[in-house]
């Protein structure tokens, strides 16, 4: 048991997070050290090994090697290292420890061999990421974190029901390719898709992520949605309904980002958009498209991290979150601007960047399958990405109206982090073989053909033209855009009455069990969770019981 | 030269480069018939972006609210 845990790449991170709570001053050193150890462990992983933990009740296959999991684990650790470098100046040991638990649980999910193990770490990941959001210690992050947690617990429950159904029917929980022919497989799909930000609940990404601190958003953007992409590749590759969902996400991300004013929220909407491309790739389901999805996830994690780091630097230096408050920063923050522009070019798949060599695989896969409509939609998406993330983000932050803000580039380690991420974006773009060698299937794809490059440049040039022609109409205003969360956050009379009724019922039941001290007058769902300590206490208790039972069973 | 002029000159430059890029484009290796048309990608990209902006603007009429709507 112990020896197999030591050779698990997620284990050093879990131990590291415990050490951070003991040695609070050395949080940075411990985080970076444990990620380096994890990378070291990852190098020595050999395939065809399955580690199974057996107890009286169940057997948990917590390590099962696959080439895809290796690729995702590698990029998770690289992004973790860069993000940790970036967050060195963040003065919160709790955030640093929680980030380590978050990364560790995400890696455990990657290497899970059965659905039960996956479910356990799936839930730990949801709780840890909520803690990461809460660590920015503002009222807004508290309520956004609550909504985030609710959404993920709901998704987790649906997933659990699906897993139970699968077990009852087939008595086999091994993670494998599933068909959408039974109700429980649909529930598993819904549970996974909810974490990927699929409709109608795409809204949790731009709601929760921008409320984290300047450094935690970098981590949040990388793990939850991409673990979900990973598991969808493994379980639902080739389900054609995913193409529709992906196309919806692409369009949703673009349109909402065009209306958005908050800098990090624009980038969060573009996470939905980019994950949409990956979901389309999974839906197509050929070897080329799955390779493309994996490659796109790899490059996406790095350039999205880079974009959020440059946004984070702006927030760290001048503490302003909105497009309407910033502008003309390229004069005072030249390095941040250059790195931000490299990230923006990479996300819009400009030739010689990492986005180009990965996205063109997904687009080409749709061509090989003869799906003309999907291909046209992906082209609209590619043009739209340049519109909302490629130009809009750098333009409104670093150029546009000079607001004469006096500031400088961020401190040295934050600069290093951004430089490393931009270098990776460009190196992969120039030498795609570095990435292609790691992909799950053999790659027979040449990104730099005349047709690819010319068509992409044509699309991008004229998207830029469209942007600047309609610049007058894209002028940012101090507004927010309604979304599905209006249903539970808004001021609708009946829903408010309903929640009031439900909570009065809960209060009554609490009375019966004589929890009178906890009784309060709750009016909304958020209010309830904010004051309700029992739920969080219960979660911690479950975690403790689980870990104790693990330790007791070691033999 | 102010920012506005810089943008205009860059855009003129980009638009003028576009036709010459067809030197590298192999019309025998087109995917569907539609991308064999000269000017397909630029026109499609432009129209796609303009229509996305129009859709966003139409949705904004209903969905845009003040900054403190939920507070």
Coordinates of C-alpha atoms in Angstrom, one line a residue:
Chain A
X1 CA 0.0 0.0 0.0
X2 CA 2.6 2.5 1.1
X3 CA 5.1 1.7 -1.6
X4 CA 2.4 1.9 -4.3
X5 CA 1.3 5.3 -2.9
X6 CA 4.8 6.6 -3.1
X7 CA 5.0 5.8 -6.7
X8 CA 1.7 7.7 -7.4
X9 CA 2.3 11.2 -8.8
X10 CA -0.6 12.7 -6.8
X11 CA 0.7 11.5 -3.4
X12 CA 3.6 14.0 -2.9
X13 CA 1.1 16.9 -3.4
X14 CA -1.3 15.5 -0.8
X15 CA 1.6 15.1 1.7
X16 CA 2.9 18.6 0.8
X17 CA -0.5 20.2 1.6
X18 CA -0.3 18.7 5.1
X19 CA 3.2 20.0 5.6
X20 CA 2.1 23.5 4.6
X21 CA -0.4 23.5 7.5
X22 CA 2.5 22.6 9.9
X23 CA 5.2 24.8 8.4
X24 CA 3.2 27.9 7.4
X25 CA 6.2 30.1 6.6
X26 CA 7.7 27.6 4.1
X27 CA 4.5 27.3 2.1
X28 CA 6.1 28.3 -1.2
X29 CA 9.1 26.1 -0.8
X30 CA 6.9 23.1 0.1
X31 CA 4.5 23.6 -2.8
X32 CA 7.1 24.0 -5.4
X33 CA 9.2 21.1 -3.9
X34 CA 6.2 18.7 -3.8
X35 CA 5.3 19.5 -7.4
X36 CA 8.9 18.9 -8.5
X37 CA 8.8 15.5 -6.6
X38 CA 5.6 14.7 -8.4
X39 CA 7.2 15.4 -11.8
X40 CA 10.1 13.2 -10.8
X41 CA 7.7 10.4 -9.8
X42 CA 5.9 10.8 -13.1
X43 CA 9.1 10.2 -15.0
X44 CA 9.5 6.8 -13.4
X45 CA 5.9 5.6 -14.0
X46 CA 5.8 2.4 -16.0
X47 CA 2.8 1.3 -17.8
X48 CA 0.7 -1.9 -17.2
X49 CA 0.7 -1.4 -13.5
X50 CA -2.6 -1.3 -11.6
X51 CA -2.7 -0.5 -7.9
X52 CA -5.8 -1.7 -6.2
X53 CA -6.8 -1.0 -2.6
X54 CA -9.0 -3.7 -1.2
X55 CA -11.0 -3.5 1.9
X56 CA -14.0 -5.5 3.1
X57 CA -16.5 -3.4 1.3
X58 CA -15.0 -2.5 -2.0
X59 CA -11.9 -2.5 -4.1
X60 CA -10.6 0.8 -5.3
X61 CA -8.4 0.9 -8.3
X62 CA -6.5 4.1 -7.6
X63 CA -3.8 3.8 -10.2
X64 CA -4.3 2.6 -13.7
X65 CA -1.9 3.9 -16.3
X66 CA -2.9 5.2 -19.7
X67 CA -1.0 7.4 -22.1
X68 CA -3.8 10.0 -22.0
X69 CA -3.7 10.2 -18.2
X70 CA 0.1 10.6 -18.4
X71 CA -0.3 13.6 -20.8
X72 CA -2.9 15.3 -18.7
X73 CA -0.9 14.7 -15.5
X74 CA 2.2 16.2 -17.1
X75 CA 0.4 19.4 -18.1
X76 CA -1.4 19.6 -14.7
X77 CA 2.0 19.5 -13.0
X78 CA 3.6 21.9 -15.4
X79 CA 0.8 24.4 -14.9
X80 CA 0.9 23.8 -11.2
X81 CA 4.6 24.7 -11.1
X82 CA 4.1 27.8 -13.2
X83 CA 1.1 28.9 -11.1
X84 CA 3.0 28.3 -7.9
X85 CA 5.9 30.4 -9.2
X86 CA 3.3 33.1 -10.0
X87 CA 1.6 33.0 -6.6
X88 CA 4.8 33.3 -4.6
X89 CA 3.8 36.8 -3.4
X90 CA 0.3 35.7 -2.4
X91 CA 0.2 35.8 1.4
X92 CA -2.1 33.0 2.3
X93 CA -0.9 29.6 3.3
X94 CA -4.4 28.2 3.3
X95 CA -4.9 29.0 -0.4
X96 CA -1.5 27.3 -1.2
X97 CA -2.4 24.2 0.7
X98 CA -5.8 24.0 -0.8
X99 CA -4.4 24.4 -4.3
X100 CA -2.1 21.4 -3.7
X101 CA -5.1 19.3 -2.5
X102 CA -7.0 20.4 -5.6
X103 CA -4.2 19.5 -8.0
X104 CA -3.6 16.2 -6.2
X105 CA -7.3 15.2 -6.3
X106 CA -7.4 16.1 -10.0
X107 CA -4.5 13.8 -10.7
X108 CA -6.1 11.0 -8.6
X109 CA -9.1 11.3 -10.9
X110 CA -6.9 11.0 -14.0
X111 CA -5.4 7.7 -12.7
X112 CA -8.6 6.2 -11.3
X113 CA -9.3 2.8 -12.7
X114 CA -13.0 2.5 -11.5
X115 CA -15.9 4.8 -11.2
X116 CA -16.0 4.6 -7.4
X117 CA -12.5 5.9 -6.9
X118 CA -13.2 8.5 -9.5
X119 CA -16.3 9.6 -7.6
X120 CA -14.5 10.0 -4.3
X121 CA -11.7 12.2 -5.8
X122 CA -14.2 14.0 -7.9
X123 CA -16.0 15.2 -4.8
X124 CA -12.7 16.0 -3.0
X125 CA -11.8 18.1 -6.0
X126 CA -15.1 20.0 -5.9
X127 CA -14.6 20.8 -2.2
X128 CA -11.0 21.7 -2.5
X129 CA -11.7 24.1 -5.5
X130 CA -14.5 25.7 -3.5
X131 CA -12.0 26.3 -0.7
X132 CA -9.6 27.9 -3.3
X133 CA -12.4 30.2 -4.4
X134 CA -13.2 31.1 -0.8
X135 CA -9.6 31.9 0.0
X136 CA -9.8 35.3 -1.5
X137 CA -11.9 36.2 1.6
X138 CA -14.4 38.6 0.1
X139 CA -18.2 38.5 0.5
X140 CA -18.6 38.1 -3.2
X141 CA -16.3 35.1 -3.3
X142 CA -18.1 33.6 -0.3
X143 CA -21.5 33.6 -2.1
X144 CA -20.0 32.7 -5.5
X145 CA -18.2 29.8 -3.9
X146 CA -21.5 28.6 -2.4
X147 CA -23.2 28.7 -5.7
X148 CA -20.2 26.8 -7.2
X149 CA -20.3 24.2 -4.5
X150 CA -24.0 23.7 -4.8
X151 CA -23.7 23.2 -8.6
X152 CA -20.9 20.7 -8.2
X153 CA -22.6 18.7 -5.4
X154 CA -25.6 18.5 -7.6
X155 CA -23.5 17.3 -10.5
X156 CA -21.8 14.8 -8.1
X157 CA -25.1 13.4 -7.0
X158 CA -26.3 12.9 -10.5
X159 CA -23.0 11.2 -11.3
X160 CA -23.4 9.0 -8.2
X161 CA -26.9 7.9 -9.2
X162 CA -25.5 7.0 -12.6
X163 CA -22.7 5.0 -11.1
X164 CA -25.1 3.1 -8.8
X165 CA -27.3 2.3 -11.7
X166 CA -24.3 1.1 -13.7
X167 CA -23.2 -1.1 -10.8
X168 CA -26.6 -2.7 -10.2
X169 CA -27.0 -3.5 -13.9
X170 CA -23.5 -4.6 -14.9
X171 CA -21.7 -5.3 -11.6
X172 CA -18.6 -3.8 -13.2
X173 CA -17.3 -0.4 -12.3
X174 CA -14.2 -0.4 -14.4
X175 CA -13.8 2.9 -16.4
X176 CA -14.5 2.0 -20.0
X177 CA -16.3 3.4 -23.1
X178 CA -20.0 3.7 -22.4
X179 CA -22.9 3.8 -24.8
X180 CA -25.8 6.2 -24.4
X181 CA -28.4 3.5 -24.4
X182 CA -29.4 3.3 -20.7
X183 CA -30.6 5.9 -18.3
X184 CA -27.7 5.6 -15.9
X185 CA -25.1 6.2 -18.7
X186 CA -27.0 9.4 -19.5
X187 CA -26.8 10.4 -15.8
X188 CA -23.0 9.7 -15.8
X189 CA -22.7 11.9 -18.9
X190 CA -24.7 14.7 -17.3
X191 CA -22.5 14.5 -14.2
X192 CA -19.4 14.8 -16.2
X193 CA -20.7 17.5 -18.5
X194 CA -21.7 19.7 -15.6
X195 CA -18.1 19.9 -14.6
X196 CA -17.1 20.8 -18.1
X197 CA -19.5 23.8 -18.1
X198 CA -22.0 22.4 -20.5
X199 CA -25.4 24.0 -21.1
X200 CA -27.6 25.1 -19.5
X201 CA -25.3 25.5 -16.5
X202 CA -22.2 26.9 -18.3
X203 CA -22.6 29.9 -16.1
X204 CA -20.9 28.6 -13.1
X205 CA -17.5 29.1 -14.7
X206 CA -17.7 32.9 -15.2
X207 CA -19.6 33.2 -12.0
X208 CA -17.1 31.5 -9.6
X209 CA -13.6 31.7 -11.2
X210 CA -13.2 35.5 -11.3
X211 CA -14.1 35.7 -7.6
X212 CA -10.9 33.9 -6.6
X213 CA -7.8 35.9 -5.7
X214 CA -5.5 37.1 -8.5
X215 CA -3.4 33.9 -8.2
X216 CA -6.1 31.3 -7.5
X217 CA -8.0 31.9 -10.7
X218 CA -4.9 30.7 -12.6
X219 CA -5.3 27.3 -10.9
X220 CA -9.0 27.1 -11.1
X221 CA -9.0 27.6 -14.8
X222 CA -6.8 24.6 -15.4
X223 CA -8.1 21.6 -13.5
X224 CA -11.9 21.1 -13.1
X225 CA -13.0 21.5 -16.7
X226 CA -10.0 19.6 -18.1
X227 CA -10.4 16.6 -15.8
X228 CA -13.9 16.5 -17.1
X229 CA -12.7 16.7 -20.7
X230 CA -10.3 13.8 -19.9
X231 CA -12.9 11.5 -18.5
X232 CA -15.3 12.3 -21.4
X233 CA -12.6 11.2 -23.8
X234 CA -12.2 8.0 -21.9
X235 CA -15.9 7.2 -21.4
X236 CA -18.0 8.9 -24.2
X237 CA -15.7 9.3 -27.2
X238 CA -17.8 9.3 -30.4
X239 CA -21.2 10.2 -28.8
X240 CA -22.5 12.5 -31.5
X241 CA -24.7 14.5 -29.2
X242 CA -21.5 16.0 -27.7
X243 CA -20.9 17.8 -31.0
X244 CA -24.1 19.8 -30.6
X245 CA -23.3 20.6 -27.0
X246 CA -19.8 21.6 -27.9
X247 CA -21.0 24.0 -30.7
X248 CA -23.5 25.5 -28.3
X249 CA -20.6 26.1 -25.8
X250 CA -18.4 27.7 -28.5
X251 CA -21.1 30.2 -29.4
X252 CA -22.2 30.8 -25.8
X253 CA -18.7 31.7 -24.8
X254 CA -18.2 34.1 -27.6
X255 CA -21.5 36.0 -27.3
X256 CA -21.4 36.4 -23.6
X257 CA -17.7 37.4 -23.6
X258 CA -18.5 40.1 -26.1
X259 CA -21.0 41.6 -23.6
X260 CA -18.8 41.3 -20.5
X261 CA -16.9 44.0 -18.7
X262 CA -14.9 42.2 -16.0
X263 CA -11.4 41.2 -17.4
X264 CA -11.2 37.8 -15.8
X265 CA -14.9 37.1 -16.6
X266 CA -14.1 37.6 -20.3
X267 CA -11.4 35.0 -20.0
X268 CA -13.7 32.6 -18.1
X269 CA -16.2 32.8 -20.8
X270 CA -13.5 31.9 -23.2
X271 CA -12.8 28.8 -21.1
X272 CA -16.4 27.7 -21.9
X273 CA -15.6 28.5 -25.6
X274 CA -12.4 26.5 -25.7
X275 CA -13.8 23.5 -23.8
X276 CA -16.5 23.6 -26.4
X277 CA -13.9 22.9 -29.1
X278 CA -12.7 20.0 -27.1
X279 CA -16.2 18.6 -26.6
X280 CA -16.8 18.8 -30.3
X281 CA -13.6 16.9 -30.8
X282 CA -14.7 14.2 -28.4
X283 CA -18.1 14.0 -30.2
X284 CA -16.4 13.4 -33.5
X285 CA -14.6 10.5 -31.9
X286 CA -12.0 9.5 -34.5
X287 CA -8.3 9.0 -33.5
X288 CA -7.4 12.3 -35.1
X289 CA -10.1 14.2 -33.2
X290 CA -9.3 12.6 -29.9
X291 CA -5.6 13.4 -30.4
X292 CA -6.6 16.9 -31.3
X293 CA -8.7 17.2 -28.1
X294 CA -5.9 16.0 -25.9
X295 CA -3.4 18.3 -27.6
X296 CA -5.9 21.2 -27.4
X297 CA -6.4 20.5 -23.7
X298 CA -2.6 20.6 -23.2
X299 CA -2.0 23.8 -25.0
X300 CA -5.2 25.4 -23.6
X301 CA -4.2 24.9 -20.0
X302 CA -0.9 26.7 -20.7
X303 CA -2.2 29.6 -22.7
X304 CA -5.2 30.1 -20.5
X305 CA -3.0 30.1 -17.5
X306 CA -0.8 32.7 -19.3
X307 CA -3.8 34.9 -20.1
X308 CA -5.1 34.7 -16.5
X309 CA -1.6 35.4 -15.2
X310 CA -1.3 38.6 -17.2
X311 CA -4.8 39.6 -16.0
X312 CA -3.7 38.6 -12.5
X313 CA -0.6 40.8 -12.8
X314 CA -2.8 43.8 -13.7
X315 CA -5.1 43.1 -10.8
X316 CA -2.1 42.6 -8.4
X317 CA -0.5 45.9 -9.5
X318 CA -3.4 48.3 -9.8
X319 CA -6.3 46.4 -8.1
X320 CA -8.8 47.1 -10.9
X321 CA -11.0 44.4 -12.4
X322 CA -13.0 46.0 -15.1
X323 CA -12.3 47.0 -18.7
X324 CA -13.9 50.3 -18.1
X325 CA -11.2 51.1 -15.4
X326 CA -8.1 50.1 -17.3
X327 CA -6.5 51.0 -20.6
X328 CA -3.2 52.0 -22.1
X329 CA -1.2 49.7 -19.8
X330 CA 1.3 48.7 -22.5
X331 CA 3.4 51.7 -21.7
X332 CA 3.8 51.0 -18.0
X333 CA 3.5 47.2 -18.0
X334 CA 5.3 46.2 -21.3
X335 CA 6.3 42.7 -20.3
X336 CA 2.8 41.8 -19.1
X337 CA 1.4 43.2 -22.3
X338 CA 3.7 41.2 -24.5
X339 CA 2.9 38.0 -22.5
X340 CA -0.8 38.7 -22.6
X341 CA -0.6 39.2 -26.4
X342 CA 1.3 35.9 -26.9
X343 CA -1.4 34.2 -24.9
X344 CA -4.1 35.9 -26.9
X345 CA -2.4 34.9 -30.2
X346 CA -2.2 31.3 -28.9
X347 CA -5.8 31.1 -27.9
X348 CA -6.8 32.4 -31.3
X349 CA -4.7 29.7 -33.0
X350 CA -2.3 32.1 -34.7
X351 CA 0.3 30.1 -36.7
X352 CA 3.6 29.4 -34.7
X353 CA 1.7 29.2 -31.4
X354 CA 0.5 26.1 -29.5
X355 CA -3.2 26.8 -30.2
X356 CA -2.7 26.5 -34.0
X357 CA -1.2 23.1 -34.0
X358 CA -3.8 21.6 -31.7
X359 CA -7.0 23.3 -32.9
X360 CA -6.3 22.5 -36.6
X361 CA -6.4 18.8 -35.7
X362 CA -10.0 19.0 -34.4
X363 CA -11.0 21.1 -37.5
X364 CA -9.3 18.6 -39.8
X365 CA -11.0 15.7 -38.1
X366 CA -14.4 17.2 -38.9
X367 CA -13.3 17.5 -42.6
X368 CA -12.1 13.9 -42.7
X369 CA -15.5 12.8 -41.5
X370 CA -17.2 14.9 -44.1
X371 CA -19.1 16.9 -41.5
X372 CA -19.5 20.2 -43.4
X373 CA -21.8 21.9 -41.0
X374 CA -19.7 21.1 -38.0
X375 CA -16.7 22.4 -39.9
X376 CA -18.4 25.7 -40.8
X377 CA -19.4 26.1 -37.1
X378 CA -15.8 25.5 -36.0
X379 CA -14.7 28.2 -38.5
X380 CA -17.2 30.6 -37.0
X381 CA -15.9 29.6 -33.6
X382 CA -12.2 30.2 -34.7
X383 CA -13.1 33.6 -36.0
X384 CA -15.1 34.4 -32.9
X385 CA -12.2 33.4 -30.5
X386 CA -10.0 36.0 -32.1
X387 CA -12.8 38.5 -31.7
X388 CA -13.5 38.0 -28.0
X389 CA -10.3 36.8 -26.5
X390 CA -7.6 37.4 -29.1
X391 CA -8.2 41.1 -29.6
X392 CA -10.8 42.2 -27.1
X393 CA -8.8 41.2 -24.0
X394 CA -5.5 42.8 -24.9
X395 CA -7.1 45.7 -26.7
X396 CA -9.3 46.9 -23.8
X397 CA -6.6 46.2 -21.1
X398 CA -3.4 47.2 -22.6
X399 CA -4.4 49.7 -25.4
X400 CA -7.6 51.5 -26.1
X401 CA -8.0 54.7 -24.0
X402 CA -4.9 55.5 -22.0
X403 CA -6.2 56.0 -18.5
X404 CA -2.7 57.3 -17.4
X405 CA -2.4 54.7 -14.6
X406 CA 1.0 54.9 -12.9
X407 CA 2.4 51.4 -12.3
X408 CA 5.1 49.0 -13.3
X409 CA 5.5 45.4 -14.3
X410 CA 4.8 42.9 -11.5
X411 CA 7.7 41.5 -9.3
X412 CA 10.3 39.2 -10.6
X413 CA 8.8 35.7 -10.0
X414 CA 5.5 36.7 -11.5
X415 CA 7.4 37.8 -14.6
X416 CA 9.3 34.5 -14.7
X417 CA 6.1 32.6 -14.5
X418 CA 4.6 34.5 -17.5
X419 CA 7.8 34.2 -19.5
X420 CA 8.0 30.5 -19.0
X421 CA 4.3 30.0 -20.0
X422 CA 4.8 32.2 -23.2
X423 CA 7.9 30.2 -24.1
X424 CA 6.0 26.9 -23.8
X425 CA 3.2 28.4 -26.1
X426 CA 5.7 29.3 -28.8
X427 CA 8.1 26.3 -28.5
X428 CA 5.1 23.9 -28.9
X429 CA 3.9 26.0 -31.8
X430 CA 7.2 25.8 -33.6
X431 CA 8.1 22.2 -32.8
X432 CA 4.7 20.4 -32.6
X433 CA 6.4 17.0 -32.6
X434 CA 7.3 17.7 -28.9
X435 CA 3.6 17.5 -28.1
X436 CA 2.5 15.0 -30.8
X437 CA 4.9 12.4 -29.3
X438 CA 2.9 12.4 -26.1
X439 CA -0.6 11.9 -27.6
X440 CA -2.5 8.7 -27.0
X441 CA -2.7 7.6 -30.7
X442 CA 0.0 7.7 -33.4
X443 CA 0.0 11.1 -35.1
X444 CA 0.0 11.4 -38.8
X445 CA -0.8 15.1 -39.1
X446 CA 1.1 18.0 -40.5
X447 CA -0.1 21.3 -39.1
X448 CA 2.0 23.6 -41.3
X449 CA 0.6 23.1 -44.7
X450 CA 0.0 26.1 -47.0
X451 CA -3.8 25.6 -46.9
X452 CA -3.9 25.5 -43.1
X453 CA -1.8 28.6 -42.6
X454 CA -3.4 30.6 -45.3
X455 CA -7.0 29.8 -44.3
X456 CA -6.3 30.6 -40.7
X457 CA -4.5 33.9 -41.5
X458 CA -7.4 34.9 -43.7
X459 CA -9.9 34.2 -41.0
X460 CA -8.0 36.0 -38.4
X461 CA -7.2 39.1 -40.5
X462 CA -10.8 39.7 -41.3
X463 CA -12.0 39.0 -37.8
X464 CA -9.6 41.8 -36.7
X465 CA -11.2 44.0 -39.4
X466 CA -14.7 43.2 -38.2
X467 CA -13.6 44.0 -34.6
X468 CA -12.1 47.4 -35.4
X469 CA -15.0 48.3 -37.7
X470 CA -17.5 47.6 -35.0
X471 CA -15.4 49.0 -32.2
X472 CA -17.9 51.7 -31.5
X473 CA -20.5 49.0 -30.7
X474 CA -18.2 47.0 -28.5
X475 CA -17.4 49.9 -26.1
X476 CA -17.6 48.5 -22.6
X477 CA -20.3 49.6 -20.2
X478 CA -20.8 49.1 -16.5
X479 CA -23.3 46.2 -16.8
X480 CA -23.7 42.6 -16.2
X481 CA -25.5 40.0 -18.4
X482 CA -28.3 37.8 -17.1
X483 CA -27.8 34.1 -17.3
X484 CA -29.4 30.9 -16.0
X485 CA -28.4 31.9 -12.4
X486 CA -31.1 34.6 -12.6
X487 CA -33.5 31.7 -11.8
X488 CA -32.0 31.3 -8.3
X489 CA -30.3 34.6 -7.7
X490 CA -32.9 36.9 -9.2
X491 CA -35.8 38.6 -7.7
X492 CA -38.7 36.4 -8.8
X493 CA -41.5 36.3 -6.3
X494 CA -42.5 32.7 -6.6
X495 CA -39.0 31.2 -6.3
X496 CA -38.3 33.3 -3.3
X497 CA -41.5 32.1 -1.7
X498 CA -40.6 28.5 -2.6
X499 CA -37.1 28.7 -1.0
X500 CA -38.7 30.4 2.0
X501 CA -41.1 27.5 2.3
X502 CA -38.4 24.8 1.9
X503 CA -36.2 26.4 4.5
X504 CA -39.1 26.8 7.0
X505 CA -39.6 23.0 6.5
X506 CA -35.9 22.4 7.2
X507 CA -36.1 24.6 10.2
X508 CA -39.0 22.5 11.5
X509 CA -37.2 19.2 11.0
X510 CA -34.2 20.7 12.8
X511 CA -36.6 21.6 15.6
X512 CA -37.7 18.0 15.9
X513 CA -34.1 16.9 16.2
X514 CA -33.6 19.7 18.7
X515 CA -31.0 21.6 16.8
X516 CA -32.6 24.7 18.1
X517 CA -29.4 26.6 18.4
X518 CA -28.9 26.4 14.7
X519 CA -32.3 27.7 13.9
X520 CA -32.3 30.9 12.0
X521 CA -34.6 32.7 9.7
X522 CA -33.3 31.9 6.2
X523 CA -34.7 33.7 3.3
X524 CA -32.5 32.6 0.4
X525 CA -30.5 29.5 -0.5
X526 CA -27.3 31.4 -0.2
X527 CA -28.2 32.9 3.1
X528 CA -28.9 29.4 4.4
X529 CA -25.6 28.0 3.3
X530 CA -23.7 31.0 4.6
X531 CA -25.0 30.6 8.1
X532 CA -25.3 26.8 8.0
X533 CA -22.2 25.4 9.5
X534 CA -23.5 21.8 9.8
X535 CA -23.1 21.1 6.1
X536 CA -19.4 22.1 6.1
X537 CA -18.8 20.3 9.3
X538 CA -20.4 17.1 7.9
X539 CA -18.2 17.3 4.8
X540 CA -15.0 17.6 6.9
X541 CA -16.2 14.7 9.1
X542 CA -16.7 12.5 6.0
X543 CA -13.2 13.3 4.8
X544 CA -11.7 12.5 8.2
X545 CA -13.6 9.2 8.5
X546 CA -12.5 8.3 5.1
X547 CA -8.9 9.1 5.7
X548 CA -8.9 7.3 9.1
X549 CA -10.4 4.2 7.6
X550 CA -7.7 4.3 4.9
X551 CA -4.9 4.5 7.4
X552 CA -6.4 1.8 9.6
X553 CA -6.6 -0.6 6.8
X554 CA -3.0 -0.3 5.7
X555 CA -1.4 -3.7 6.0
Chain B
X1 CA 0.6 59.3 -35.3
X2 CA -2.3 58.6 -33.0
X3 CA -3.7 55.2 -32.1
X4 CA -6.7 55.5 -34.5
X5 CA -4.4 56.1 -37.5
X6 CA -2.2 53.2 -36.5
X7 CA -5.1 50.8 -36.5
X8 CA -6.3 52.1 -39.9
X9 CA -2.9 51.7 -41.5
X10 CA -2.4 48.2 -40.0
X11 CA -5.8 47.1 -41.3
X12 CA -5.1 48.4 -44.8
X13 CA -1.8 46.5 -44.7
X14 CA -3.5 43.3 -43.6
X15 CA -6.2 43.5 -46.2
X16 CA -3.6 44.1 -48.9
X17 CA -1.5 41.1 -47.9
X18 CA -4.5 38.8 -48.0
X19 CA -4.6 38.1 -51.8
X20 CA -0.9 37.4 -52.0
X21 CA -1.2 34.6 -49.4
X22 CA -3.0 32.6 -52.1
X23 CA 0.5 31.9 -53.6
X24 CA 0.8 29.3 -50.8
X25 CA -2.7 27.9 -51.1
X26 CA -3.2 24.7 -53.0
X27 CA -6.6 24.7 -54.8
X28 CA -6.3 21.0 -55.6
X29 CA -6.3 20.1 -51.9
X30 CA -9.6 21.8 -50.9
X31 CA -11.8 20.0 -48.4
X32 CA -15.3 20.8 -49.6
X33 CA -16.2 22.7 -52.8
X34 CA -17.0 25.8 -50.8
X35 CA -13.4 26.6 -49.7
X36 CA -12.2 26.5 -53.3
X37 CA -13.9 29.8 -53.9
X38 CA -11.4 32.7 -53.9
X39 CA -12.0 34.9 -50.9
X40 CA -14.1 32.3 -49.0
X41 CA -12.2 32.4 -45.7
X42 CA -11.9 36.2 -45.4
X43 CA -15.5 36.8 -46.3
X44 CA -16.8 34.0 -44.1
X45 CA -14.6 35.1 -41.2
X46 CA -15.8 38.7 -41.6
X47 CA -19.5 37.9 -41.9
X48 CA -19.2 35.4 -39.0
X49 CA -17.8 38.1 -36.7
X50 CA -20.2 40.7 -37.7
X51 CA -23.2 38.4 -37.2
X52 CA -21.9 37.3 -33.8
X53 CA -21.6 40.9 -32.7
X54 CA -25.2 41.6 -34.0
X55 CA -26.5 38.6 -32.1
X56 CA -24.8 39.7 -29.0
X57 CA -26.2 43.2 -29.4
X58 CA -29.7 41.9 -29.8
X59 CA -29.4 39.7 -26.8
X60 CA -28.0 42.6 -24.8
X61 CA -31.3 44.4 -25.2
X62 CA -33.0 41.8 -23.0
X63 CA -30.1 40.5 -20.9
X64 CA -28.0 43.5 -20.0
X65 CA -28.7 44.9 -16.5
X66 CA -27.0 47.4 -14.3
X67 CA -23.8 46.5 -12.5
X68 CA -25.5 46.1 -9.1
X69 CA -28.4 44.1 -10.2
X70 CA -27.9 41.2 -7.8
X71 CA -26.7 43.3 -4.8

